XYZ file of C-alpha atoms in Angstrom:
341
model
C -6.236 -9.426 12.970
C -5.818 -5.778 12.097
C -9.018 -4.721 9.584
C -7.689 -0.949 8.886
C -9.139 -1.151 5.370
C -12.928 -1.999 6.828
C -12.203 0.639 9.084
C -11.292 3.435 6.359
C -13.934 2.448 3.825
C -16.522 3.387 6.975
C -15.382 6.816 6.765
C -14.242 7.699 3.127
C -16.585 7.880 0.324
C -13.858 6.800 -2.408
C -9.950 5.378 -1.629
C -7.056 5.873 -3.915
C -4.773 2.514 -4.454
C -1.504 2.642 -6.100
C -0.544 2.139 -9.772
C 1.995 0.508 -11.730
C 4.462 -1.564 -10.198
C 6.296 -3.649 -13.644
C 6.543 0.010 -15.707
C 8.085 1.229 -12.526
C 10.023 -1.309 -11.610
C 11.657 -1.799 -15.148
C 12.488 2.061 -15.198
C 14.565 1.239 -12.099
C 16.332 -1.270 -14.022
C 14.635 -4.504 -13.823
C 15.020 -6.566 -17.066
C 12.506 -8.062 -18.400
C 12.225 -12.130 -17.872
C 13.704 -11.427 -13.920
C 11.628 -12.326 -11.168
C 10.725 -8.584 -9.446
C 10.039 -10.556 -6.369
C 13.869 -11.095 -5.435
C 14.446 -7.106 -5.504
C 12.257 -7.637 -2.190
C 15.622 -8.851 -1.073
C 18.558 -7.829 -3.426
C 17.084 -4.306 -3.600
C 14.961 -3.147 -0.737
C 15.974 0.487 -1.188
C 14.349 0.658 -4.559
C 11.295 -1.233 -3.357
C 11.042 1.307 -0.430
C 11.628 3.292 -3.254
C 8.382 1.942 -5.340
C 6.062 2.283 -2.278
C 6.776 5.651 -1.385
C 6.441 6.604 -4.795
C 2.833 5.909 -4.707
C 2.065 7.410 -1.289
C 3.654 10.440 -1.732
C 1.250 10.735 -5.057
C -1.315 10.633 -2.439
C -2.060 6.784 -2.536
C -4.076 5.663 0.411
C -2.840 1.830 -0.238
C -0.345 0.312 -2.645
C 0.178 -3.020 -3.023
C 3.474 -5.628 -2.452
C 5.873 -6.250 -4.280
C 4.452 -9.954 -4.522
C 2.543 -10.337 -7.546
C 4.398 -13.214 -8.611
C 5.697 -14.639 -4.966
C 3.390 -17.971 -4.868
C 5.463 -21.074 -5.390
C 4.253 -21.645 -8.881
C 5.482 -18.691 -10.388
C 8.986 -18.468 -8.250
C 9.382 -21.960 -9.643
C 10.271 -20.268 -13.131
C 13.003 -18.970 -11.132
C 14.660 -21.733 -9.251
C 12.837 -20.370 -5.926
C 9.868 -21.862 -5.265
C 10.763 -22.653 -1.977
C 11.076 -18.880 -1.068
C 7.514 -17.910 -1.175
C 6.752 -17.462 2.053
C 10.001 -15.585 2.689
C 9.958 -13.261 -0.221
C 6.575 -12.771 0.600
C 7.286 -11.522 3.784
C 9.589 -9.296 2.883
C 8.065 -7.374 0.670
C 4.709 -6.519 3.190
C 8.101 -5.867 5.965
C 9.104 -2.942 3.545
C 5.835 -1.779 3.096
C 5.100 -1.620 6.988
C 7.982 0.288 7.576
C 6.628 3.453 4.781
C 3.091 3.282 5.876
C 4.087 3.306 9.620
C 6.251 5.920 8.924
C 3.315 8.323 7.610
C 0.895 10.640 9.609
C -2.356 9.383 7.771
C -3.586 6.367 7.466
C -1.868 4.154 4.542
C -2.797 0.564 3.829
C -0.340 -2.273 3.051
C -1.948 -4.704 0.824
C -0.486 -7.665 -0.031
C -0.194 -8.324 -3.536
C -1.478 -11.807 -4.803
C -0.842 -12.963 -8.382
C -2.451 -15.933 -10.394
C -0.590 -19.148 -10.426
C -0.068 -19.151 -14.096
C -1.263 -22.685 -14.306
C -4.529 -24.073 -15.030
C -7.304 -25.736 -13.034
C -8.491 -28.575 -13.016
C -10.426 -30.934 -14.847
C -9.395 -28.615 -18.036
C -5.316 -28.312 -16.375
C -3.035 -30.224 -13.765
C -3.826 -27.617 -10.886
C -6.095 -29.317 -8.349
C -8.233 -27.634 -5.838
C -6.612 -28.571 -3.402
C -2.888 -27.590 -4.561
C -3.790 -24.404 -5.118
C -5.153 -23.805 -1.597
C -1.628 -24.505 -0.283
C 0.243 -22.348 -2.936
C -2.107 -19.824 -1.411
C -1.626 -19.858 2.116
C 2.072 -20.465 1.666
C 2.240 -17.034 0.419
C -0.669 -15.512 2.443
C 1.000 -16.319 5.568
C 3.918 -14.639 4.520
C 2.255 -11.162 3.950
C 0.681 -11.919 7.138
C 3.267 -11.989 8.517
C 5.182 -8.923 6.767
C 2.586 -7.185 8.545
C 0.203 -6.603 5.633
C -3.175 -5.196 6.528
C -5.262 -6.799 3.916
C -4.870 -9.650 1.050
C -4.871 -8.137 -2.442
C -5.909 -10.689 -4.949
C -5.116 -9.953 -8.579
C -5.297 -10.523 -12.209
C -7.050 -13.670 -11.998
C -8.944 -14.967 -15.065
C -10.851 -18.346 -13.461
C -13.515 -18.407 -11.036
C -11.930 -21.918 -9.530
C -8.417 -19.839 -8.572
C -10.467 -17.074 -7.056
C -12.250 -19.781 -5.164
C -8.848 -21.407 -4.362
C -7.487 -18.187 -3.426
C -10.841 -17.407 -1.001
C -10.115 -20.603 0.910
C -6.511 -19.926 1.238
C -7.065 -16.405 2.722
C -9.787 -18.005 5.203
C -7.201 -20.548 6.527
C -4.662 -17.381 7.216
C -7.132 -15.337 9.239
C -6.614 -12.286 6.908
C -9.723 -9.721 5.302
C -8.881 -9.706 1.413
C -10.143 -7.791 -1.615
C -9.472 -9.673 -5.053
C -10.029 -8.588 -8.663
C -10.117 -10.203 -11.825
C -9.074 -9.067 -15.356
C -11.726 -8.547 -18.117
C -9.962 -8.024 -21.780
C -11.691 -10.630 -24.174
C -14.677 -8.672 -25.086
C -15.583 -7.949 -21.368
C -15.172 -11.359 -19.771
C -12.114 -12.496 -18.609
C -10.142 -15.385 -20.372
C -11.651 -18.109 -19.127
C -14.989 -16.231 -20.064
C -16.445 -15.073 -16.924
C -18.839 -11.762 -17.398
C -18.958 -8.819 -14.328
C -22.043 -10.169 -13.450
C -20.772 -13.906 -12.911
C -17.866 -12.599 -10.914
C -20.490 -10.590 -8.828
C -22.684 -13.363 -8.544
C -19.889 -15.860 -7.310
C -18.384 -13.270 -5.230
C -21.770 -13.606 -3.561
C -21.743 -17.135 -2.647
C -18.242 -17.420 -1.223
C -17.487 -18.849 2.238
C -15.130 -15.509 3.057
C -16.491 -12.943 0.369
C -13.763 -10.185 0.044
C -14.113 -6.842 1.796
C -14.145 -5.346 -1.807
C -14.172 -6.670 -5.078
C -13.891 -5.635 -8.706
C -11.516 -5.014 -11.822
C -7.890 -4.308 -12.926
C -5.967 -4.422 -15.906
C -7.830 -5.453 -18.704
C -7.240 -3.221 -22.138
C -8.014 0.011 -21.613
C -9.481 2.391 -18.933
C -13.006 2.709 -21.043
C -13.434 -1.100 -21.078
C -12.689 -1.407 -17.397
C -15.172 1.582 -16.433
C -17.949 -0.465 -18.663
C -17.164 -3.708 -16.434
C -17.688 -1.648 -13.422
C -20.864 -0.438 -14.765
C -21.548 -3.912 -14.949
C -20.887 -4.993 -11.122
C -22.892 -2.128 -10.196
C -26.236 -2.947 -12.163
C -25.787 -6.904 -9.577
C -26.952 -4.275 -6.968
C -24.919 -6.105 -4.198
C -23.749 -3.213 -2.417
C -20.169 -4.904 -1.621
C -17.702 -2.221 -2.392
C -16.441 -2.555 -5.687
C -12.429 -1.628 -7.162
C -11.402 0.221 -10.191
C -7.868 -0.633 -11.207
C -7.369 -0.106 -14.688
C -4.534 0.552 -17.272
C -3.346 3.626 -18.273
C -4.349 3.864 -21.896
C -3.153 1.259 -24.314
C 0.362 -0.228 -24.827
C 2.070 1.141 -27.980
C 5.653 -0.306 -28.252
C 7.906 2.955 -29.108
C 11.690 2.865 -29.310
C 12.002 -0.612 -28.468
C 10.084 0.062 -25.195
C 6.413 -0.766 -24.437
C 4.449 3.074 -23.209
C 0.800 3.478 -22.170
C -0.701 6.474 -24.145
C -3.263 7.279 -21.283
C -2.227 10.975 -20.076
C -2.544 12.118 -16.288
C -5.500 14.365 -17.797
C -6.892 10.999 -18.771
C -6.376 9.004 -15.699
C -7.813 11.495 -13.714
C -11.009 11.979 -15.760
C -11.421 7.758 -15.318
C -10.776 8.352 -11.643
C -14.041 10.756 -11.287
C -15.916 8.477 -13.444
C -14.871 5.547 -11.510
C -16.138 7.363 -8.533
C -19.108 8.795 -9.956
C -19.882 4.889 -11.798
C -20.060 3.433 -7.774
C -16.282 2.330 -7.215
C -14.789 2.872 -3.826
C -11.175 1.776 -4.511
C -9.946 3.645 -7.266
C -6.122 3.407 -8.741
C -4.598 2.642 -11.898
C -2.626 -0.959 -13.250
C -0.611 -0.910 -16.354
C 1.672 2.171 -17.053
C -0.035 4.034 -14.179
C 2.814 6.260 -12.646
C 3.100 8.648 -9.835
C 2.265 11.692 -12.128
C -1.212 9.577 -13.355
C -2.001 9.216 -9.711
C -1.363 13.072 -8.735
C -4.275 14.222 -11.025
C -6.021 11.268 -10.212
C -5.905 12.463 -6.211
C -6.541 16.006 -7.448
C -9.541 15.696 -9.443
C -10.972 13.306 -6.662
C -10.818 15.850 -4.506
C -11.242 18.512 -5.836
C -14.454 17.553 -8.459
C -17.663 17.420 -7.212
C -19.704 13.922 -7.589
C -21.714 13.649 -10.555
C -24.445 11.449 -12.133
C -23.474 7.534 -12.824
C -21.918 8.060 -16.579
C -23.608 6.312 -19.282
C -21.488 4.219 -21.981
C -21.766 6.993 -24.391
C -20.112 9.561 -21.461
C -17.440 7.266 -21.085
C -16.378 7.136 -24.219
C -16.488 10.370 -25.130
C -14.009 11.135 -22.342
C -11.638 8.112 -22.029
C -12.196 6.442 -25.824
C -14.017 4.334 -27.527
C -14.002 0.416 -26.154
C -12.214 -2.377 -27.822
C -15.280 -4.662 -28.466
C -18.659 -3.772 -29.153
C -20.684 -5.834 -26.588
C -19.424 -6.998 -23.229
C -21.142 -10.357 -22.608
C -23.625 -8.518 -20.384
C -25.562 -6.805 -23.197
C -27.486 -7.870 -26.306
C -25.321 -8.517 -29.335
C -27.830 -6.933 -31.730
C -27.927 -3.189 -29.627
C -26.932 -1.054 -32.346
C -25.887 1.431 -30.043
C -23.189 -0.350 -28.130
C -22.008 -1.600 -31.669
C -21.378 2.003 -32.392
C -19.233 2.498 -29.760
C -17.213 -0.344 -29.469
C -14.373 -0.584 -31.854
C -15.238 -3.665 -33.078
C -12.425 -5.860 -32.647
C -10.159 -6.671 -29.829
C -6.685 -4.657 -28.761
C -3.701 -6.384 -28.278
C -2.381 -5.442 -24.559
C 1.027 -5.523 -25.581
């Protein structure tokens, strides 16, 4: 079992992921309602295409193109039976450009939520969603991935699931969740209750941390937030370039490279080792995002006010980890909650 990630976080104080892979995707033509998973296979080229996109930014991992390759999801599509296989294809393409490099690059294997819901409140048991994860971990496996990427996910009991699964395919993971209803995620878990049952997991992931979300201010205060837990497990910074505006019938993230590569030296500077972008985030964002990493000397942790000031104010005024009443995080919030478009 290869661990190249363990071995890169030993010697690199921070680690820049990839960004966007929808935006890109649809500006290579994929329509919106397709599954982006069977490109893996009816368009390698542009996939190829996707990965080296990010590495030539200067990306030190990107993830597959396998967000939505579990059975659940590929079930919209008439192919849930091709999990495993598409799977495996997309962490085969992403081999090929990282072997193909003369620096280290990591292949991580992109895992997406099921889109169902657990049970007792859904119809997704435990115990199904174990196998919908191995089914698709062992595909990445054996694609040749080099770490699990767990995504997106909003419940503690799927990032349980998902823990398991991983465990049962012999593969090191990282997993993230996303926090855009006033700092908790939709099912309502805070950065400290992902930290705390990040803590207590069988497997724990080799990093852990946030991505998506609303905006890159909220996701820097949620990283704020896994630092104060004091764990010391590496933590990830994923977050959205700006906010979606929807401009000529097309949706566009207002967040600049300038932008995204101030967040990236806060991110650094807040205690986040992996560092990339989500939403929107294209190879220009993560150019000045590797440039001002490397280039910009490590500062003090920012406060809230710091972070606003630079990336915007955030899009509710507490976070769930914070008193209600603290008039100064009720000044900068914005007091209601952005739409993510």
């Amino acid at each position: 079992m290869t661990n190249a990630l363990s071995r890169m976080m030993e010697t690199r104080d921070w680690i820049l992921a990839d960004g966007a892979t929808g935006t890109n995707l649809f500006n290579m033509g994929l329509s919106s309602g397709d599954a982006p998973e069977m490109w893996n296979e009816e368009h390698p080229d542009r996939i190829e295409k996707l990965y080296s996109m990010a590495v030539d930014a200067g990306s030190d991992l990107f993830l597959t193109n396998s967000f939505g390759g579990n059975a659940a999801r590929l079930k919209l599509h008439g192919a849930e039976k091709r999990a495993r296989e598409l799977s495996r294809i997309s962490a085969e393409i992403g081999r090929e450009v990282a072997d193909r490099r003369d620096r280290p690059v990591i292949v991580a294997g992109s895992v997406g939520p099921t889109g169902e819901i657990m049970a007792p409140m859904g119809k997704l048991t435990h115990e199904l969603a174990v196998e919908i994860f191995h089914e698709q971990a062992d595909g990445l496996k054996e694609g040749g991935a080099d770490v699990l990427w767990l995504e997106t996910i909003s419940a503690p009991e799927e990032y349980q699931a998902a823990a398991e699964a991983f465990r049962l395919a012999g593969m090191p993971w990282c997993g993230t969740m996303s926090f855009d209803t006033a700092g908790r995620t939709m099912m309502g878990l805070t950065s400290a209750g992902m930290a705390d049952m990040v803590e207590k997991l069988d497997t724990p992931p080799l990093a852990y941390g946030a991505n998506c979300g609303v905006g890159a201010s909220d996701l820097m205060r949620t990283v704020l937030g896994f630092v104060a837990q004091g764990t010391g497990r590496p933590i990830i910074a994923k977050g959205n370039a700006g906010i979606p505006k929807y401009v000529d019938g097309h949706i566009h993230y207002d967040g600049t490279p300038e932008l995204m590569a101030e967040y990236a030296v806060l991110a650094r500077d807040a205690g986040a080792t992996i560092i990339g972008g989500c939403c929107g985030t294209m190879p220009e964002h993560l150019s000045k995002m590797r440039d001002a990493l490397e280039t910009r000397e490590r500062g003090e942790r920012p406060t809230l006010d710091r972070i606003t000031e630079a990336l915007g104010p955030f899009s509710s005024a507490v976070d769930g980890t914070e008193e209600d009443s603290d008039p100064q995080s009720a000044r900068r919030g914005r007091g209601g909650r952005r739409r993510r478009g």
